[in-house]
mmCIF file of C-alpha atoms and ligand atoms in Angstrom:
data_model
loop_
_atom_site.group_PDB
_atom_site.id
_atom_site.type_symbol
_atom_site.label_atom_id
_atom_site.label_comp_id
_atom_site.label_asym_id
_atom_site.label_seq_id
_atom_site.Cartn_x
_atom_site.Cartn_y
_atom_site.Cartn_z
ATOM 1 C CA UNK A 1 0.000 0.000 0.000
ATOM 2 C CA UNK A 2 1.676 3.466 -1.161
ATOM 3 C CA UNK A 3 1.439 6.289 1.391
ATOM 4 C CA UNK A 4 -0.070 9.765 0.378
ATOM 5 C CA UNK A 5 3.257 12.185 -0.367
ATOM 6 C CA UNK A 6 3.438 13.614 2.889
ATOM 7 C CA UNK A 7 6.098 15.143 5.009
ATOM 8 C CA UNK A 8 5.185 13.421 7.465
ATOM 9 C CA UNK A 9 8.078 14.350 10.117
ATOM 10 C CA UNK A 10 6.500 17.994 10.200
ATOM 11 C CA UNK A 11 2.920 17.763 10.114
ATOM 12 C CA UNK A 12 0.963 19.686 12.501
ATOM 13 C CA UNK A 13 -1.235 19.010 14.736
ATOM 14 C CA UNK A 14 -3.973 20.232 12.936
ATOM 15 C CA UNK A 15 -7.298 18.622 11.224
ATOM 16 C CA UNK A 16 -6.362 17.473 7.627
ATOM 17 C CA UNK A 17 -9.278 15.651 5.060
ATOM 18 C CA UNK A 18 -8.773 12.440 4.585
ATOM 19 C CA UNK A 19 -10.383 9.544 2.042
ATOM 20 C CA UNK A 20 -13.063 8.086 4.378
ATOM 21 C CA UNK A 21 -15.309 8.276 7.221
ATOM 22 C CA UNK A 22 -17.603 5.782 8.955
ATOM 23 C CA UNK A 23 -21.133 6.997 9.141
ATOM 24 C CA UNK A 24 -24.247 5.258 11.041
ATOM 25 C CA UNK A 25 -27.444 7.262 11.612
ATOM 26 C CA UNK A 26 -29.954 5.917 14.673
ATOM 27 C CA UNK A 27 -33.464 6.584 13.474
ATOM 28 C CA UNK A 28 -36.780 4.688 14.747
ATOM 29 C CA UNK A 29 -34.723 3.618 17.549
ATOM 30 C CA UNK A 30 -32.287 1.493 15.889
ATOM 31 C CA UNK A 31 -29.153 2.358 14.504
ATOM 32 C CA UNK A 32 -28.231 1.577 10.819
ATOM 33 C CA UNK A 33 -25.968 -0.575 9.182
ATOM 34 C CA UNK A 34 -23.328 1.751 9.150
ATOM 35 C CA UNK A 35 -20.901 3.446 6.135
ATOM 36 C CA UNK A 36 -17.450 4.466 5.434
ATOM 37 C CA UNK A 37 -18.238 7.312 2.732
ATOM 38 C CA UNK A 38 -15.858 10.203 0.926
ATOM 39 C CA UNK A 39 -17.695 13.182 2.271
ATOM 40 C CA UNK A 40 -16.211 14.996 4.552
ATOM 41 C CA UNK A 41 -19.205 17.124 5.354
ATOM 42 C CA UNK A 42 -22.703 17.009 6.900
ATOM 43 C CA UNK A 43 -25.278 18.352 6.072
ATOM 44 C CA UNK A 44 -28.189 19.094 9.199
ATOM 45 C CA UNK A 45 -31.092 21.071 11.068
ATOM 46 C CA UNK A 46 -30.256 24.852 11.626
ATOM 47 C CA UNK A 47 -32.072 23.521 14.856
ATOM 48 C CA UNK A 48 -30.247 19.817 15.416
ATOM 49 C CA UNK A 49 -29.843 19.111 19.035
ATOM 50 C CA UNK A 50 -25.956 19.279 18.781
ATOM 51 C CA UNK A 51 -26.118 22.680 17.599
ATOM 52 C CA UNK A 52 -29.039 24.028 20.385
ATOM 53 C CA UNK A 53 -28.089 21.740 23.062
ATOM 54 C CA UNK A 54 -24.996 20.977 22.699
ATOM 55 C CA UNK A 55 -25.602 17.101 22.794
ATOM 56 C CA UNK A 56 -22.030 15.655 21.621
ATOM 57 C CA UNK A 57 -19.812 13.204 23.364
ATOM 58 C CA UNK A 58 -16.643 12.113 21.647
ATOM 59 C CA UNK A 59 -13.203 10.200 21.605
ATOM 60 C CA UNK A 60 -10.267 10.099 20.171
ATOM 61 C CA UNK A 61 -7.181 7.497 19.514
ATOM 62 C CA UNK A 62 -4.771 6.853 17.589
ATOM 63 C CA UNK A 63 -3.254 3.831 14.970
ATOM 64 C CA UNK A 64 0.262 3.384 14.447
ATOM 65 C CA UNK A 65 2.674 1.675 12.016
ATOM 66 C CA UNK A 66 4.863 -0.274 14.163
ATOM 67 C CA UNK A 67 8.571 -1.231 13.809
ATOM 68 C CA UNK A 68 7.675 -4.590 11.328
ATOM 69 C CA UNK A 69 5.391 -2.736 9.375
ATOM 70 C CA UNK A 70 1.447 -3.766 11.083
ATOM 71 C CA UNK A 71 -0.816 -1.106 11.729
ATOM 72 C CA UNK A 72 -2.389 -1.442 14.994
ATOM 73 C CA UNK A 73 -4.828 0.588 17.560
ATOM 74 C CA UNK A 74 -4.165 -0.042 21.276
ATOM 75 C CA UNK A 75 -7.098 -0.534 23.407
ATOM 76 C CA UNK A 76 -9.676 0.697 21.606
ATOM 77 C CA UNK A 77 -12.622 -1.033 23.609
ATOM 78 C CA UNK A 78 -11.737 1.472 26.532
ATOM 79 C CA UNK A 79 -12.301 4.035 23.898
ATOM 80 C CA UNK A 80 -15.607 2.083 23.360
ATOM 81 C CA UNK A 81 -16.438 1.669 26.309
ATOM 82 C CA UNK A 82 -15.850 5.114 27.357
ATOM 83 C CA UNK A 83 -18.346 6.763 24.149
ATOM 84 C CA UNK A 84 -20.936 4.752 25.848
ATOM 85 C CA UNK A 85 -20.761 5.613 29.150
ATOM 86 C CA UNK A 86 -20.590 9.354 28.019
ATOM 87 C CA UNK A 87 -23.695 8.740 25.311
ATOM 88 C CA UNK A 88 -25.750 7.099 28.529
ATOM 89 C CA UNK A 89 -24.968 10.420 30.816
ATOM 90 C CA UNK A 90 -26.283 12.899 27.930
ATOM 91 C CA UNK A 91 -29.329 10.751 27.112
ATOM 92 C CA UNK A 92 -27.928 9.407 24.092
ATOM 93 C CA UNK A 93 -28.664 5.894 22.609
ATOM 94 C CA UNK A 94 -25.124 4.247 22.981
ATOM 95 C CA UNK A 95 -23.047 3.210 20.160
ATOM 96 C CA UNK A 96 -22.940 -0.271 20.258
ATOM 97 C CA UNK A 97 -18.932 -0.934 21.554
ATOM 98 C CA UNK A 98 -18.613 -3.920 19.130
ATOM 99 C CA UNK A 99 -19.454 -1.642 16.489
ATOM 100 C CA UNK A 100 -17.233 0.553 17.701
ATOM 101 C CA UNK A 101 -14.187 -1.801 17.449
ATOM 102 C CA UNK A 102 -15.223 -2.507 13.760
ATOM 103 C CA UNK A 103 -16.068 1.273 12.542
ATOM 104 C CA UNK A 104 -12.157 1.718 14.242
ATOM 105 C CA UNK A 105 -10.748 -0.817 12.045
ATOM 106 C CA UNK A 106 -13.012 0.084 8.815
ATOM 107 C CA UNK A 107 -11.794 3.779 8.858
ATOM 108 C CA UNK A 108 -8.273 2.773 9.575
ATOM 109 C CA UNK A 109 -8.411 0.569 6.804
ATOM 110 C CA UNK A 110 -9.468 2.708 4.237
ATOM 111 C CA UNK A 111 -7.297 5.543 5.096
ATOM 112 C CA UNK A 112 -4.524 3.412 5.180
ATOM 113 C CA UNK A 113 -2.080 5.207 3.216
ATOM 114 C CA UNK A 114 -2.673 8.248 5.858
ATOM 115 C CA UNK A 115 -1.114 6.538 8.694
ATOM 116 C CA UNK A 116 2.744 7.974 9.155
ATOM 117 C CA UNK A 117 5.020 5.700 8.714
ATOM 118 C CA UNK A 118 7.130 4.196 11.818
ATOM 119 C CA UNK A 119 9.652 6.528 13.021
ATOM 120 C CA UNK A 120 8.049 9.737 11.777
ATOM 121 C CA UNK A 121 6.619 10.674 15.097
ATOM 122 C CA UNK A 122 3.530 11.126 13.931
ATOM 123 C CA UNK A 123 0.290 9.328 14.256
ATOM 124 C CA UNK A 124 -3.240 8.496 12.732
ATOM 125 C CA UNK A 125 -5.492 10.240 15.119
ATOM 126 C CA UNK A 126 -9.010 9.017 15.177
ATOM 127 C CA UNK A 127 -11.777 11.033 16.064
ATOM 128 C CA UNK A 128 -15.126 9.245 17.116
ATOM 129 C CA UNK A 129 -18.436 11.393 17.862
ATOM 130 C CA UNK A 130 -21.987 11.237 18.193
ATOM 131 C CA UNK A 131 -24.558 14.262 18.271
ATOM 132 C CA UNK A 132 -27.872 14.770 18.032
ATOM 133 C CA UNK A 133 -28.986 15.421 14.575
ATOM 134 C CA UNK A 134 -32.726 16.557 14.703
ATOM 135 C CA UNK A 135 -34.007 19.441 15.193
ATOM 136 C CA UNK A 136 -35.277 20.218 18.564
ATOM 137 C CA UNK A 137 -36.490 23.663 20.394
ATOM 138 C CA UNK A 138 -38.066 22.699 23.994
ATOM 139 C CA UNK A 139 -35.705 21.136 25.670
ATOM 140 C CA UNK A 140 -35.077 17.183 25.283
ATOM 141 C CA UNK A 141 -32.979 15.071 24.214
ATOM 142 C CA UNK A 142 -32.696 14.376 19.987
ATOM 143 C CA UNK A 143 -34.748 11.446 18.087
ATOM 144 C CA UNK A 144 -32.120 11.217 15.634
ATOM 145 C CA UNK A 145 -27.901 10.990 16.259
ATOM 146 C CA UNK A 146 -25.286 10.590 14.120
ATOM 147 C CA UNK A 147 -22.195 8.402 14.662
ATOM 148 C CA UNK A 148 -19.253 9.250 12.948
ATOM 149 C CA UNK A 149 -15.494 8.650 12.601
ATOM 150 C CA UNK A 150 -13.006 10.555 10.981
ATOM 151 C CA UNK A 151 -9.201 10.693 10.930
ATOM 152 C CA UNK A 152 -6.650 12.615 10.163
ATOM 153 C CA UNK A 153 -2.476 12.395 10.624
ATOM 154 C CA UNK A 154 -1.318 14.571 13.418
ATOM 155 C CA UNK A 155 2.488 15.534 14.433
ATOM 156 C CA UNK A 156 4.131 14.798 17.290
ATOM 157 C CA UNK A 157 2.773 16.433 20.150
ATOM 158 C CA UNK A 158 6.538 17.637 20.786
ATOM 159 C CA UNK A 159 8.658 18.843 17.878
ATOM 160 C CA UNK A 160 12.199 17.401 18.803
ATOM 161 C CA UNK A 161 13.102 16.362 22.563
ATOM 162 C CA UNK A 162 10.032 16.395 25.632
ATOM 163 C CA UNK A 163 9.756 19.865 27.472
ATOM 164 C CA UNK A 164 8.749 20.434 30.236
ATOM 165 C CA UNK A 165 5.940 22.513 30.904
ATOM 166 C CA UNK A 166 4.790 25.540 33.481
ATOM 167 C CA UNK A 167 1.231 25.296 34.612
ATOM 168 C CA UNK A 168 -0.942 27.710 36.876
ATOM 169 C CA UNK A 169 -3.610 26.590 39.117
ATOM 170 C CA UNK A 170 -7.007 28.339 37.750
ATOM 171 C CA UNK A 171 -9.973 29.943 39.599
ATOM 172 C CA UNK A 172 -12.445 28.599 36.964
ATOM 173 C CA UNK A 173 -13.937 24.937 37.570
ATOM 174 C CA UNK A 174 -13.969 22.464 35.179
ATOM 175 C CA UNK A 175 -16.536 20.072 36.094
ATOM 176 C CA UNK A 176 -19.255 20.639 38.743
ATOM 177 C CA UNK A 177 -19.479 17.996 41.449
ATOM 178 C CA UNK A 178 -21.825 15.332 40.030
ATOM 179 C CA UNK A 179 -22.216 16.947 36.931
ATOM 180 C CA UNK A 180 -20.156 16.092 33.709
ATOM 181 C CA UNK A 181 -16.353 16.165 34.208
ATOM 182 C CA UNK A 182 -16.483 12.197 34.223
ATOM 183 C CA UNK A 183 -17.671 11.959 30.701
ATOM 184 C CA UNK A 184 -15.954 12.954 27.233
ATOM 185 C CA UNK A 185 -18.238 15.658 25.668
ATOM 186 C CA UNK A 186 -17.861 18.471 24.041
ATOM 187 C CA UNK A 187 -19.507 20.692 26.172
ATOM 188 C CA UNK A 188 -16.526 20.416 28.990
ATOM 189 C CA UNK A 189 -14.413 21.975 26.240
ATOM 190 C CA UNK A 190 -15.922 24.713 25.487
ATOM 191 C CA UNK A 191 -16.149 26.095 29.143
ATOM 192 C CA UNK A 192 -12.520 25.551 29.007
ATOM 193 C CA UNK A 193 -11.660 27.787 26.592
ATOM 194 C CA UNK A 194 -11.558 30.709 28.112
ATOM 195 C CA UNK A 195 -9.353 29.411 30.680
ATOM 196 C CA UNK A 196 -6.869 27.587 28.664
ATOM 197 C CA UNK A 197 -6.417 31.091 26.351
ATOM 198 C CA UNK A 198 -6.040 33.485 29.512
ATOM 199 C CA UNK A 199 -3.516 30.668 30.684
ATOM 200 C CA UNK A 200 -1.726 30.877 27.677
ATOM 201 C CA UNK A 201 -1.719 34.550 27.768
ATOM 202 C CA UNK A 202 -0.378 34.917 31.381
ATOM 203 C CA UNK A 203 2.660 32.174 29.762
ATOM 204 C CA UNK A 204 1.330 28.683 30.758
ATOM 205 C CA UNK A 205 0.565 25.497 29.342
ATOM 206 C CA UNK A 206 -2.232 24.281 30.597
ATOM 207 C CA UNK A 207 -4.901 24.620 33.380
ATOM 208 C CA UNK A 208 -4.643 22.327 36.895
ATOM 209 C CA UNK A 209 -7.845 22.578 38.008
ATOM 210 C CA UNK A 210 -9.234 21.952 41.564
ATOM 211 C CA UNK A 211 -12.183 19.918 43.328
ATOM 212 C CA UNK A 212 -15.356 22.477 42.755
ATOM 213 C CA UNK A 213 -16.465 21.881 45.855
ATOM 214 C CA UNK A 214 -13.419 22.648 48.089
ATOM 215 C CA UNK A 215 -10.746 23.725 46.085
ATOM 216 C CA UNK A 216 -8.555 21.928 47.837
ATOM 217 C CA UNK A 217 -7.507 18.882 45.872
ATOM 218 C CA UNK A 218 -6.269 18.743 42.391
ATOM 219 C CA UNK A 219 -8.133 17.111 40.045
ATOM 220 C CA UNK A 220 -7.020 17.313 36.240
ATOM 221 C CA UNK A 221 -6.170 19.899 32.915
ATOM 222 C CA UNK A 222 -8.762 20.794 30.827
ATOM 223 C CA UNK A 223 -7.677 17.707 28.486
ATOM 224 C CA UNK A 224 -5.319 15.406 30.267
ATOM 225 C CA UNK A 225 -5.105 13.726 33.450
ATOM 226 C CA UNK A 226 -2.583 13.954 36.189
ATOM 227 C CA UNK A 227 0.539 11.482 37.785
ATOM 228 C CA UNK A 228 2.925 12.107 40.352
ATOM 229 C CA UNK A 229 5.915 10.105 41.171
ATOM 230 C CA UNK A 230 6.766 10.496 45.309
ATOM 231 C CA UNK A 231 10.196 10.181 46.715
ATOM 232 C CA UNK A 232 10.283 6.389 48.004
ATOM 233 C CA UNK A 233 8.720 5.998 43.516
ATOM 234 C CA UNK A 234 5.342 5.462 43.996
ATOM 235 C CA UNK A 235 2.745 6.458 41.161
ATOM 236 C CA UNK A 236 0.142 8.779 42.612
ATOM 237 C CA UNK A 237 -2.785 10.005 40.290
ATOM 238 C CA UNK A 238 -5.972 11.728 41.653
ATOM 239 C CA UNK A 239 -9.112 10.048 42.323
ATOM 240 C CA UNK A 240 -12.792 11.979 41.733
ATOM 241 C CA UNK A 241 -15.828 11.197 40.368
ATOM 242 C CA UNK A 242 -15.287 14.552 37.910
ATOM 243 C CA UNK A 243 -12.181 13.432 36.516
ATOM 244 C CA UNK A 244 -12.646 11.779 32.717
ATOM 245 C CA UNK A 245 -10.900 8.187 32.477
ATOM 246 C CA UNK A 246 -8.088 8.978 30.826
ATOM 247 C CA UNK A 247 -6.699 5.694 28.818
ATOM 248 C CA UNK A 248 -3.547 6.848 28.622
ATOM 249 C CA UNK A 249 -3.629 7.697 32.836
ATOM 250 C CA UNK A 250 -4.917 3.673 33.348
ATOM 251 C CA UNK A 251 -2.090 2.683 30.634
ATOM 252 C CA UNK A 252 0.788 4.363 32.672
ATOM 253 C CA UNK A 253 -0.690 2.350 35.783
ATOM 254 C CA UNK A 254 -0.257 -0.737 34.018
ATOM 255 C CA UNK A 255 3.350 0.409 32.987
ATOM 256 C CA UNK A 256 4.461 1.532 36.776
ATOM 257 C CA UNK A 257 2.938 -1.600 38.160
ATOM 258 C CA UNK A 258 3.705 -4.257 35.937
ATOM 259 C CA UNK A 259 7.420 -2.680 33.930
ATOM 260 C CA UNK A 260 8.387 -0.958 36.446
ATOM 261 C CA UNK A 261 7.583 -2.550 39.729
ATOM 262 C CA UNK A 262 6.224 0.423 41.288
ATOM 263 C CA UNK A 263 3.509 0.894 43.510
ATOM 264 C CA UNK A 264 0.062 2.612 42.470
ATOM 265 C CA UNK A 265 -1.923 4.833 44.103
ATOM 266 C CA UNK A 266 -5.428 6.676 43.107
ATOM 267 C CA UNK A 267 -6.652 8.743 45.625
ATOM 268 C CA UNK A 268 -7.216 11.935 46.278
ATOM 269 C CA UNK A 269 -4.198 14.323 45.952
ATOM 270 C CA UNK A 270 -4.169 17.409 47.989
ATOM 271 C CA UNK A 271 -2.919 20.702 46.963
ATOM 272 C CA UNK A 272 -0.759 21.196 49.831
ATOM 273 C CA UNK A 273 0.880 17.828 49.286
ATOM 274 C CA UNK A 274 2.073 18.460 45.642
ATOM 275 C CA UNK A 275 5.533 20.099 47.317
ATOM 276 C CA UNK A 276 6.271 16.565 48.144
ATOM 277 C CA UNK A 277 6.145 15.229 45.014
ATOM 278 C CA UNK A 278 9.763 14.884 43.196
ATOM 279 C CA UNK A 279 8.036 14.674 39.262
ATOM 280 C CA UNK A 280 4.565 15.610 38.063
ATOM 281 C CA UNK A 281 3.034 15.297 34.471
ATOM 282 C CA UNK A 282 0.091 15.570 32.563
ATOM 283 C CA UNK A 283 -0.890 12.488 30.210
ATOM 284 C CA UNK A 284 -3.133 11.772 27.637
ATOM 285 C CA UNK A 285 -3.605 10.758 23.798
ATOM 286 C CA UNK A 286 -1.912 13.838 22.437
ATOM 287 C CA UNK A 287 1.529 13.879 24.403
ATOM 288 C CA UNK A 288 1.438 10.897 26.306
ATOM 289 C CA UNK A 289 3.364 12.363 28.953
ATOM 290 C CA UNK A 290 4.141 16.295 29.031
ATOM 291 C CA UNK A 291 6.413 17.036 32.389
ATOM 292 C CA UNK A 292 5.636 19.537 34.533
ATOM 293 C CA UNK A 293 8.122 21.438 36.067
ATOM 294 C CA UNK A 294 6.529 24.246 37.681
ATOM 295 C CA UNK A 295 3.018 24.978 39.426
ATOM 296 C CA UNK A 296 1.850 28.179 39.722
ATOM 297 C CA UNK A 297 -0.041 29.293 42.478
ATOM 298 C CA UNK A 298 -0.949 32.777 42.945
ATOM 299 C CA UNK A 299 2.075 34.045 43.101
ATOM 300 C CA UNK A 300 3.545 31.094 45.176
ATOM 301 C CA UNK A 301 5.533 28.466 42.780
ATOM 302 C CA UNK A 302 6.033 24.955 43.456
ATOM 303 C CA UNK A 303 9.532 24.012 41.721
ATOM 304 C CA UNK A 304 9.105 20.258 40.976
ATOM 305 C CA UNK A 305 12.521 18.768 41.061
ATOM 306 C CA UNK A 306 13.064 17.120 38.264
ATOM 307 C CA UNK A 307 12.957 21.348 36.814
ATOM 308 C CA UNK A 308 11.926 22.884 33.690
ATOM 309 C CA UNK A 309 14.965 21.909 31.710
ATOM 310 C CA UNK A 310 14.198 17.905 31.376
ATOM 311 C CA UNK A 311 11.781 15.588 31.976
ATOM 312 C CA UNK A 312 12.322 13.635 35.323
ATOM 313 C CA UNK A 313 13.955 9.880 34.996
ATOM 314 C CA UNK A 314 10.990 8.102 36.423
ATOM 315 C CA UNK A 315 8.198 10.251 34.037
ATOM 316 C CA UNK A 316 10.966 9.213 31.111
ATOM 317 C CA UNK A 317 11.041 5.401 31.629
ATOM 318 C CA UNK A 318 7.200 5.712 31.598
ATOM 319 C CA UNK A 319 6.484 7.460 28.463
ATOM 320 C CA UNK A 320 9.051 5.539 26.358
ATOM 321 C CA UNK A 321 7.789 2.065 27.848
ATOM 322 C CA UNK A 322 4.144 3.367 26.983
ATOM 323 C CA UNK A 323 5.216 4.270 23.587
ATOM 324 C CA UNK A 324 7.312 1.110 22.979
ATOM 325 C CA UNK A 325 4.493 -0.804 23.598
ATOM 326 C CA UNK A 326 2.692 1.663 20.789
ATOM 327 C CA UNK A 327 5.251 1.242 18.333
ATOM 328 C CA UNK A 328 5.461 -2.657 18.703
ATOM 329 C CA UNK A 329 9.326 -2.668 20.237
ATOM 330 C CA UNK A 330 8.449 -3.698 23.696
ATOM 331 C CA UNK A 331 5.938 -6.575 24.124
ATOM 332 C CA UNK A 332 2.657 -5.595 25.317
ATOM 333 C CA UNK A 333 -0.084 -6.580 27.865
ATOM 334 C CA UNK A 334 -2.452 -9.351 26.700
ATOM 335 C CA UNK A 335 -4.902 -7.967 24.814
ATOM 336 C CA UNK A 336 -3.988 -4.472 24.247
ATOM 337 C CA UNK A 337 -3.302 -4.351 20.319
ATOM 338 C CA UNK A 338 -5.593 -4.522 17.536
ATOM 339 C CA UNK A 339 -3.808 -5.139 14.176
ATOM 340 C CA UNK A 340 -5.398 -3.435 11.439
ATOM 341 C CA UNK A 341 -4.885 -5.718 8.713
ATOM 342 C CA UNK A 342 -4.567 -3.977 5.574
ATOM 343 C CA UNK A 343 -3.535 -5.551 2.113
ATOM 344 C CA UNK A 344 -0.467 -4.600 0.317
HETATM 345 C C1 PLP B 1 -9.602 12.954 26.539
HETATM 346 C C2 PLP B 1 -9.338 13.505 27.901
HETATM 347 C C3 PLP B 1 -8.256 13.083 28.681
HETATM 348 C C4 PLP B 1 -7.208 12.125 28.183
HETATM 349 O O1 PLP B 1 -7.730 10.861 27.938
HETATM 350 P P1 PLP B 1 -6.939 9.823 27.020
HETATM 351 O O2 PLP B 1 -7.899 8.705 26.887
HETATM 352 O O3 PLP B 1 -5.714 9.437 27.754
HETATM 353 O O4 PLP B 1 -6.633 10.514 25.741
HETATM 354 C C5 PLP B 1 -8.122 13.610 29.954
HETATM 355 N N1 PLP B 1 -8.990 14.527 30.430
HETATM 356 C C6 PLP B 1 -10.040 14.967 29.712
HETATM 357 C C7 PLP B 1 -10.930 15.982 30.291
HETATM 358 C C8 PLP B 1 -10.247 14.475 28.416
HETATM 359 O O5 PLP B 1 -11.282 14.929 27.711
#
């Protein structure tokens, strides 16, 4: 199979068309039988539920070309499971996660020749969503959704070597307690906006928020979780109801458990206590693992150890296991791969 002509070691990580797209439509209470089609559009409702109501939950993954050539996914039935547990919390009929699996490896398939060779650094992201599609004025959930699937190659999240990053703690909430920082869905993203852009105008990276209620504990970035490492190497990642499942986050426990021998802890994770923590980062899809190496506080900085000029050794061990196991050179868990056969 010939690649597209791509420079693929300095694509961004922007949206880019590609050949195909899985569509399914639920209608008279039953979703259809699904299709990968070449339009890249949709056409809907001036008044579709998505666009009143905001009813939208999505994912997103990633295939790979590994070092002998296979393209696989890597647990994609968390990914599956995780659209239907967000679906279910916005009154959504759930895709079913089967389905899932196979719209994953029917899109991946026929955009084949868009996913970056090994050793490029970059990646096939995949971008799963459902919204509701009818129109719909009073209040209430949509009759009709759409399912659909689209990828497009994305750049490594860092150009070159890992940085690491400076972060502020914010006065805005994420996620209100009980209410929808446990799901993926669009509407947590667009409350974070503001946020994320006055962050980036005061000269940080990203957002930790705190508990809503409290304020006391940390609880995650407006897009990726968060791990700690403590001095006697235990892995320490927060623990709330409001914090979304990050596969990536539940990946890395597998990794300090079972590669690294280390013990792993998810509990809540007090402000106050992040002093004692010798390296932080945020993980998820994008970067895997970004290092933080200073929190921002109101004026008062906490200078993680392992510093702003690499990331920490413990943090590094982590992220390259995690991506070995991506890119096929170190042997993964049982049942974490899905080859994506494709034919030559
Ligand atoms: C997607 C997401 C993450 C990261 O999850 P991964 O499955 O690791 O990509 C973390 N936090 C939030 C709020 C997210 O939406």
């Amino acid at each position: 199979m010939k690649k597209k002509d791509i420079d693929w070691g300095n694509i961004p990580f922007d949206y880019m068309v590609t050949d195909y797209r899985y569509v399914s439509m639920y209608e008279d209470g039953k979703w259809d039988d699904g299709v990968l089609t070449g339009d890249a559009t949709i056409k809907l409702s001036e008044c579709a539920g998505v666009l009143q109501y905001a009813q939208e939950v999505f994912e997103g993954l990633k295939a790979y070309e590994t070092v002998d050539g296979k393209i696989v996914t890597v647990r994609p039935d968390l990914n599956a499971e995780r659209i239907y547990n967000s679906a279910i919390r916005l009154e959504m009929p759930p895709f079913p996660k089967e389905r899932f699996i196979d719209a994953v490896e029917q899109v991946v398939r026929a955009n084949a020749a868009w996913v970056p060779p090994y050793g490029s650094g970059a990646t096939l992201y995949i971008r799963p969503f459902e919204f509701g599609f009818d129109s719909v004025i009073g209040v209430k959930p949509s009759d009709v959704y759409q399912f659909r699937m689209f990828t497009t190659p994305v750049g490594p999240y860092f150009k070159g070597r890992v940085r690491p990053i400076a972060v502020k703690i914010t006065d805005y909430d994420r996620a209100a307690p009980h209410g929808t920082g446990g799901i993926k869905a669009a509407l947590n993203y667009a409350m974070s906006l503001k946020a994320i852009m006055e962050a980036h105008r005061e000269g940080y990276s990203e957002n930790f928020y705190l508990d809503p209620a409290t304020r006391t504990y940390i609880q995650e970035t407006g897009g990726a979780n968060i791990i700690f490492i403590t001095k006697d190497h235990k892995f320490v990642t927060p623990k709330s109801d409001s914090i979304l499942p990050s596969v990536t986050r539940r990946s890395l426990e597998v990794v300090a458990k079972d590669y690294m021998g280390m013990e792993v802890e998810e509990r809540p994770v007090a402000l106050a206590e992040v002093p004692d923590f010798v390296e932080v980062g945020v993980c998820g899809t994008a970067a895997v693992i970004a290092p933080v190496g200073e929190i921002h506080d109101h004026g008062n900085v906490i200078h993680v150890p392992s510093g702003m000029d690499e990331i920490g050794p413990v943090l590094k061990e982590m992220r390259e296991t995690l991506t070995g196991i991506q890119m096929g050179t170190i042997k993964a868990p049982e049942g974490w791969i899905h080859e994506v056969k494709v034919e030559d």
